[in-house]
Amino acid sequence: MGYVSRAVGRRRLERSSPRVALFNYKEAWMAILVRYTPAGMTAEQYDNVGRKLEDGGDWPPQGLLAHVCFGSSGNLHVSEVWESRDLQEQFAQRLRPYLEEANVDLSGEPEYHDVQGYLFHEASSESGD
């Protein structure tokens, strides 16, 4: 897949290998980190939503730079880095019905944080990566 980003306007600062990209956000726009803390999310709920997103052609969404699910089943959380809040909010509208169908607690609001820069090594927990 190469670099983790497809956005126009980023200035690549350094490349140590074809699988690593480092970007600086002193341009006119800024990436965001979003933290979700649904109460009681299980591995089964997370996997169910992921399968439905993939089956519906909604995964991976445009603008998503990184996605991490962490914690233990019954206490899973998700953090994501997005090219922009606008792209994240567009995806959130498509995601909501899948979360509701899986009975994921949506009462907590996500946290948004500006990202000044990032370094990602292209990797995945999927088999073959």
mmCIF file with all atom_site columns, C-alpha atoms in Angstrom:
data_model
loop_
_atom_site.group_PDB
_atom_site.id
_atom_site.type_symbol
_atom_site.label_atom_id
_atom_site.label_alt_id
_atom_site.label_comp_id
_atom_site.label_asym_id
_atom_site.label_entity_id
_atom_site.label_seq_id
_atom_site.pdbx_PDB_ins_code
_atom_site.Cartn_x
_atom_site.Cartn_y
_atom_site.Cartn_z
_atom_site.occupancy
_atom_site.B_iso_or_equiv
_atom_site.pdbx_formal_charge
_atom_site.auth_seq_id
_atom_site.auth_comp_id
_atom_site.auth_asym_id
_atom_site.auth_atom_id
_atom_site.pdbx_PDB_model_num
ATOM 1   C CA . MET A 1 1   ? 0.000   0.000   0.000  1.00 0.00 ? 1   MET A CA 1
ATOM 2   C CA . GLY A 1 2   ? 2.949   2.394   0.349  1.00 0.00 ? 2   GLY A CA 1
ATOM 3   C CA . TYR A 1 3   ? 2.413   5.619   2.258  1.00 0.00 ? 3   TYR A CA 1
ATOM 4   C CA . VAL A 1 4   ? -0.376  5.890   4.794  1.00 0.00 ? 4   VAL A CA 1
ATOM 5   C CA . SER A 1 5   ? -1.752  9.148   3.433  1.00 0.00 ? 5   SER A CA 1
ATOM 6   C CA . ARG A 1 6   ? -3.446  10.175  0.211  1.00 0.00 ? 6   ARG A CA 1
ATOM 7   C CA . ALA A 1 7   ? -4.155  13.793  1.130  1.00 0.00 ? 7   ALA A CA 1
ATOM 8   C CA . VAL A 1 8   ? -2.922  16.627  -1.059 1.00 0.00 ? 8   VAL A CA 1
ATOM 9   C CA . GLY A 1 9   ? -1.001  19.460  0.514  1.00 0.00 ? 9   GLY A CA 1
ATOM 10  C CA . ARG A 1 10  ? 1.098   17.572  3.052  1.00 0.00 ? 10  ARG A CA 1
ATOM 11  C CA . ARG A 1 11  ? 4.776   18.151  3.064  1.00 0.00 ? 11  ARG A CA 1
ATOM 12  C CA . ARG A 1 12  ? 6.766   14.959  3.542  1.00 0.00 ? 12  ARG A CA 1
ATOM 13  C CA . LEU A 1 13  ? 9.662   15.722  5.868  1.00 0.00 ? 13  LEU A CA 1
ATOM 14  C CA . GLU A 1 14  ? 11.497  12.433  5.983  1.00 0.00 ? 14  GLU A CA 1
ATOM 15  C CA . ARG A 1 15  ? 11.268  8.906   4.657  1.00 0.00 ? 15  ARG A CA 1
ATOM 16  C CA . SER A 1 16  ? 13.360  6.219   6.257  1.00 0.00 ? 16  SER A CA 1
ATOM 17  C CA . SER A 1 17  ? 11.755  3.347   4.311  1.00 0.00 ? 17  SER A CA 1
ATOM 18  C CA . PRO A 1 18  ? 8.898   2.873   1.811  1.00 0.00 ? 18  PRO A CA 1
ATOM 19  C CA . ARG A 1 19  ? 6.693   1.728   4.713  1.00 0.00 ? 19  ARG A CA 1
ATOM 20  C CA . VAL A 1 20  ? 7.194   4.767   6.963  1.00 0.00 ? 20  VAL A CA 1
ATOM 21  C CA . ALA A 1 21  ? 5.911   8.304   6.426  1.00 0.00 ? 21  ALA A CA 1
ATOM 22  C CA . LEU A 1 22  ? 6.419   11.394  8.573  1.00 0.00 ? 22  LEU A CA 1
ATOM 23  C CA . PHE A 1 23  ? 4.315   14.499  8.020  1.00 0.00 ? 23  PHE A CA 1
ATOM 24  C CA . ASN A 1 24  ? 4.222   17.982  9.477  1.00 0.00 ? 24  ASN A CA 1
ATOM 25  C CA . TYR A 1 25  ? 0.977   19.893  9.979  1.00 0.00 ? 25  TYR A CA 1
ATOM 26  C CA . LYS A 1 26  ? 2.099   23.491  9.809  1.00 0.00 ? 26  LYS A CA 1
ATOM 27  C CA . GLU A 1 27  ? 0.077   23.817  6.603  1.00 0.00 ? 27  GLU A CA 1
ATOM 28  C CA . ALA A 1 28  ? -3.374  25.458  6.401  1.00 0.00 ? 28  ALA A CA 1
ATOM 29  C CA . TRP A 1 29  ? -5.219  22.335  7.646  1.00 0.00 ? 29  TRP A CA 1
ATOM 30  C CA . MET A 1 30  ? -4.662  19.900  10.478 1.00 0.00 ? 30  MET A CA 1
ATOM 31  C CA . ALA A 1 31  ? -5.258  16.206  11.087 1.00 0.00 ? 31  ALA A CA 1
ATOM 32  C CA . ILE A 1 32  ? -7.167  15.144  14.177 1.00 0.00 ? 32  ILE A CA 1
ATOM 33  C CA . LEU A 1 33  ? -6.999  12.321  16.679 1.00 0.00 ? 33  LEU A CA 1
ATOM 34  C CA . VAL A 1 34  ? -10.376 11.019  17.864 1.00 0.00 ? 34  VAL A CA 1
ATOM 35  C CA . ARG A 1 35  ? -10.756 8.929   21.032 1.00 0.00 ? 35  ARG A CA 1
ATOM 36  C CA . TYR A 1 36  ? -13.908 6.857   21.550 1.00 0.00 ? 36  TYR A CA 1
ATOM 37  C CA . THR A 1 37  ? -14.693 5.363   24.949 1.00 0.00 ? 37  THR A CA 1
ATOM 38  C CA . PRO A 1 38  ? -17.944 3.421   24.624 1.00 0.00 ? 38  PRO A CA 1
ATOM 39  C CA . ALA A 1 39  ? -19.006 1.855   27.914 1.00 0.00 ? 39  ALA A CA 1
ATOM 40  C CA . GLY A 1 40  ? -18.708 -1.923  27.976 1.00 0.00 ? 40  GLY A CA 1
ATOM 41  C CA . MET A 1 41  ? -17.768 -2.580  24.327 1.00 0.00 ? 41  MET A CA 1
ATOM 42  C CA . THR A 1 42  ? -16.909 -6.255  23.813 1.00 0.00 ? 42  THR A CA 1
ATOM 43  C CA . ALA A 1 43  ? -14.661 -7.921  21.250 1.00 0.00 ? 43  ALA A CA 1
ATOM 44  C CA . GLU A 1 44  ? -17.769 -9.508  19.731 1.00 0.00 ? 44  GLU A CA 1
ATOM 45  C CA . GLN A 1 45  ? -19.412 -6.099  19.231 1.00 0.00 ? 45  GLN A CA 1
ATOM 46  C CA . TYR A 1 46  ? -16.214 -4.623  17.786 1.00 0.00 ? 46  TYR A CA 1
ATOM 47  C CA . ASP A 1 47  ? -15.725 -7.545  15.371 1.00 0.00 ? 47  ASP A CA 1
ATOM 48  C CA . ASN A 1 48  ? -19.404 -7.491  14.361 1.00 0.00 ? 48  ASN A CA 1
ATOM 49  C CA . VAL A 1 49  ? -19.292 -3.782  13.488 1.00 0.00 ? 49  VAL A CA 1
ATOM 50  C CA . GLY A 1 50  ? -16.016 -4.272  11.596 1.00 0.00 ? 50  GLY A CA 1
ATOM 51  C CA . ARG A 1 51  ? -17.439 -7.099  9.481  1.00 0.00 ? 51  ARG A CA 1
ATOM 52  C CA . LYS A 1 52  ? -20.555 -5.102  8.641  1.00 0.00 ? 52  LYS A CA 1
ATOM 53  C CA . LEU A 1 53  ? -18.496 -2.045  7.671  1.00 0.00 ? 53  LEU A CA 1
ATOM 54  C CA . GLU A 1 54  ? -16.362 -4.185  5.366  1.00 0.00 ? 54  GLU A CA 1
ATOM 55  C CA . ASP A 1 55  ? -19.375 -6.015  3.909  1.00 0.00 ? 55  ASP A CA 1
ATOM 56  C CA . GLY A 1 56  ? -21.102 -2.677  3.289  1.00 0.00 ? 56  GLY A CA 1
ATOM 57  C CA . GLY A 1 57  ? -18.055 -1.268  1.488  1.00 0.00 ? 57  GLY A CA 1
ATOM 58  C CA . ASP A 1 58  ? -17.567 1.361   4.197  1.00 0.00 ? 58  ASP A CA 1
ATOM 59  C CA . TRP A 1 59  ? -14.135 0.163   5.390  1.00 0.00 ? 59  TRP A CA 1
ATOM 60  C CA . PRO A 1 60  ? -11.574 1.584   5.240  1.00 0.00 ? 60  PRO A CA 1
ATOM 61  C CA . PRO A 1 61  ? -13.153 5.030   4.955  1.00 0.00 ? 61  PRO A CA 1
ATOM 62  C CA . GLN A 1 62  ? -11.681 7.916   3.004  1.00 0.00 ? 62  GLN A CA 1
ATOM 63  C CA . GLY A 1 63  ? -9.507  10.107  5.213  1.00 0.00 ? 63  GLY A CA 1
ATOM 64  C CA . LEU A 1 64  ? -8.743  7.532   7.921  1.00 0.00 ? 64  LEU A CA 1
ATOM 65  C CA . LEU A 1 65  ? -4.991  7.469   8.563  1.00 0.00 ? 65  LEU A CA 1
ATOM 66  C CA . ALA A 1 66  ? -4.850  5.106   11.558 1.00 0.00 ? 66  ALA A CA 1
ATOM 67  C CA . HIS A 1 67  ? -7.270  3.008   13.619 1.00 0.00 ? 67  HIS A CA 1
ATOM 68  C CA . VAL A 1 68  ? -6.427  1.292   16.906 1.00 0.00 ? 68  VAL A CA 1
ATOM 69  C CA . CYS A 1 69  ? -8.729  -0.721  19.168 1.00 0.00 ? 69  CYS A CA 1
ATOM 70  C CA . PHE A 1 70  ? -7.337  -1.452  22.617 1.00 0.00 ? 70  PHE A CA 1
ATOM 71  C CA . GLY A 1 71  ? -8.298  -2.650  26.064 1.00 0.00 ? 71  GLY A CA 1
ATOM 72  C CA . SER A 1 72  ? -9.947  -5.850  27.178 1.00 0.00 ? 72  SER A CA 1
ATOM 73  C CA . SER A 1 73  ? -13.257 -7.274  25.997 1.00 0.00 ? 73  SER A CA 1
ATOM 74  C CA . GLY A 1 74  ? -16.001 -5.453  27.845 1.00 0.00 ? 74  GLY A CA 1
ATOM 75  C CA . ASN A 1 75  ? -13.776 -2.379  28.091 1.00 0.00 ? 75  ASN A CA 1
ATOM 76  C CA . LEU A 1 76  ? -12.557 -1.752  24.516 1.00 0.00 ? 76  LEU A CA 1
ATOM 77  C CA . HIS A 1 77  ? -11.704 1.737   23.287 1.00 0.00 ? 77  HIS A CA 1
ATOM 78  C CA . VAL A 1 78  ? -10.823 3.091   19.850 1.00 0.00 ? 78  VAL A CA 1
ATOM 79  C CA . SER A 1 79  ? -8.465  5.851   18.770 1.00 0.00 ? 79  SER A CA 1
ATOM 80  C CA . GLU A 1 80  ? -8.211  7.080   15.189 1.00 0.00 ? 80  GLU A CA 1
ATOM 81  C CA . VAL A 1 81  ? -6.230  9.663   13.254 1.00 0.00 ? 81  VAL A CA 1
ATOM 82  C CA . TRP A 1 82  ? -8.101  11.388  10.435 1.00 0.00 ? 82  TRP A CA 1
ATOM 83  C CA . GLU A 1 83  ? -7.048  13.746  7.675  1.00 0.00 ? 83  GLU A CA 1
ATOM 84  C CA . SER A 1 84  ? -9.786  16.133  8.812  1.00 0.00 ? 84  SER A CA 1
ATOM 85  C CA . ARG A 1 85  ? -12.705 16.398  11.206 1.00 0.00 ? 85  ARG A CA 1
ATOM 86  C CA . ASP A 1 86  ? -15.056 16.809  8.247  1.00 0.00 ? 86  ASP A CA 1
ATOM 87  C CA . LEU A 1 87  ? -14.087 13.389  6.835  1.00 0.00 ? 87  LEU A CA 1
ATOM 88  C CA . GLN A 1 88  ? -14.393 11.818  10.296 1.00 0.00 ? 88  GLN A CA 1
ATOM 89  C CA . GLU A 1 89  ? -17.874 13.287  10.787 1.00 0.00 ? 89  GLU A CA 1
ATOM 90  C CA . GLN A 1 90  ? -19.005 12.059  7.355  1.00 0.00 ? 90  GLN A CA 1
ATOM 91  C CA . PHE A 1 91  ? -17.907 8.547   8.274  1.00 0.00 ? 91  PHE A CA 1
ATOM 92  C CA . ALA A 1 92  ? -19.511 8.801   11.723 1.00 0.00 ? 92  ALA A CA 1
ATOM 93  C CA . GLN A 1 93  ? -22.909 9.188   10.029 1.00 0.00 ? 93  GLN A CA 1
ATOM 94  C CA . ARG A 1 94  ? -22.376 5.865   8.197  1.00 0.00 ? 94  ARG A CA 1
ATOM 95  C CA . LEU A 1 95  ? -20.933 4.193   11.324 1.00 0.00 ? 95  LEU A CA 1
ATOM 96  C CA . ARG A 1 96  ? -23.742 5.091   13.751 1.00 0.00 ? 96  ARG A CA 1
ATOM 97  C CA . PRO A 1 97  ? -26.345 2.569   12.433 1.00 0.00 ? 97  PRO A CA 1
ATOM 98  C CA . TYR A 1 98  ? -23.812 -0.278  12.690 1.00 0.00 ? 98  TYR A CA 1
ATOM 99  C CA . LEU A 1 99  ? -22.996 0.682   16.284 1.00 0.00 ? 99  LEU A CA 1
ATOM 100 C CA . GLU A 1 100 ? -26.673 0.944   17.207 1.00 0.00 ? 100 GLU A CA 1
ATOM 101 C CA . GLU A 1 101 ? -27.417 -2.459  15.648 1.00 0.00 ? 101 GLU A CA 1
ATOM 102 C CA . ALA A 1 102 ? -24.568 -4.008  17.688 1.00 0.00 ? 102 ALA A CA 1
ATOM 103 C CA . ASN A 1 103 ? -25.853 -2.322  20.885 1.00 0.00 ? 103 ASN A CA 1
ATOM 104 C CA . VAL A 1 104 ? -22.644 -0.351  21.395 1.00 0.00 ? 104 VAL A CA 1
ATOM 105 C CA . ASP A 1 105 ? -23.158 2.327   24.074 1.00 0.00 ? 105 ASP A CA 1
ATOM 106 C CA . LEU A 1 106 ? -23.105 5.682   22.279 1.00 0.00 ? 106 LEU A CA 1
ATOM 107 C CA . SER A 1 107 ? -23.718 7.866   25.321 1.00 0.00 ? 107 SER A CA 1
ATOM 108 C CA . GLY A 1 108 ? -20.134 9.132   25.603 1.00 0.00 ? 108 GLY A CA 1
ATOM 109 C CA . GLU A 1 109 ? -18.951 11.860  23.253 1.00 0.00 ? 109 GLU A CA 1
ATOM 110 C CA . PRO A 1 110 ? -15.671 11.308  21.404 1.00 0.00 ? 110 PRO A CA 1
ATOM 111 C CA . GLU A 1 111 ? -12.656 13.445  22.305 1.00 0.00 ? 111 GLU A CA 1
ATOM 112 C CA . TYR A 1 112 ? -11.015 15.458  19.512 1.00 0.00 ? 112 TYR A CA 1
ATOM 113 C CA . HIS A 1 113 ? -7.362  16.503  19.538 1.00 0.00 ? 113 HIS A CA 1
ATOM 114 C CA . ASP A 1 114 ? -5.353  18.373  16.899 1.00 0.00 ? 114 ASP A CA 1
ATOM 115 C CA . VAL A 1 115 ? -2.348  16.460  15.568 1.00 0.00 ? 115 VAL A CA 1
ATOM 116 C CA . GLN A 1 116 ? 0.857   18.404  15.015 1.00 0.00 ? 116 GLN A CA 1
ATOM 117 C CA . GLY A 1 117 ? 2.634   15.582  13.190 1.00 0.00 ? 117 GLY A CA 1
ATOM 118 C CA . TYR A 1 118 ? 2.730   11.833  12.972 1.00 0.00 ? 118 TYR A CA 1
ATOM 119 C CA . LEU A 1 119 ? 4.910   8.896   12.069 1.00 0.00 ? 119 LEU A CA 1
ATOM 120 C CA . PHE A 1 120 ? 3.199   5.659   11.081 1.00 0.00 ? 120 PHE A CA 1
ATOM 121 C CA . HIS A 1 121 ? 4.746   2.382   10.129 1.00 0.00 ? 121 HIS A CA 1
ATOM 122 C CA . GLU A 1 122 ? 2.373   0.588   7.784  1.00 0.00 ? 122 GLU A CA 1
ATOM 123 C CA . ALA A 1 123 ? 1.228   -2.496  9.641  1.00 0.00 ? 123 ALA A CA 1
ATOM 124 C CA . SER A 1 124 ? -1.958  -4.299  10.572 1.00 0.00 ? 124 SER A CA 1
ATOM 125 C CA . SER A 1 125 ? -3.258  -6.999  12.872 1.00 0.00 ? 125 SER A CA 1
ATOM 126 C CA . GLU A 1 126 ? -4.816  -8.628  9.804  1.00 0.00 ? 126 GLU A CA 1
ATOM 127 C CA . SER A 1 127 ? -3.193  -11.880 8.670  1.00 0.00 ? 127 SER A CA 1
ATOM 128 C CA . GLY A 1 128 ? -0.422  -11.420 6.129  1.00 0.00 ? 128 GLY A CA 1
ATOM 129 C CA . ASP A 1 129 ? 0.687   -7.989  7.410  1.00 0.00 ? 129 ASP A CA 1
#
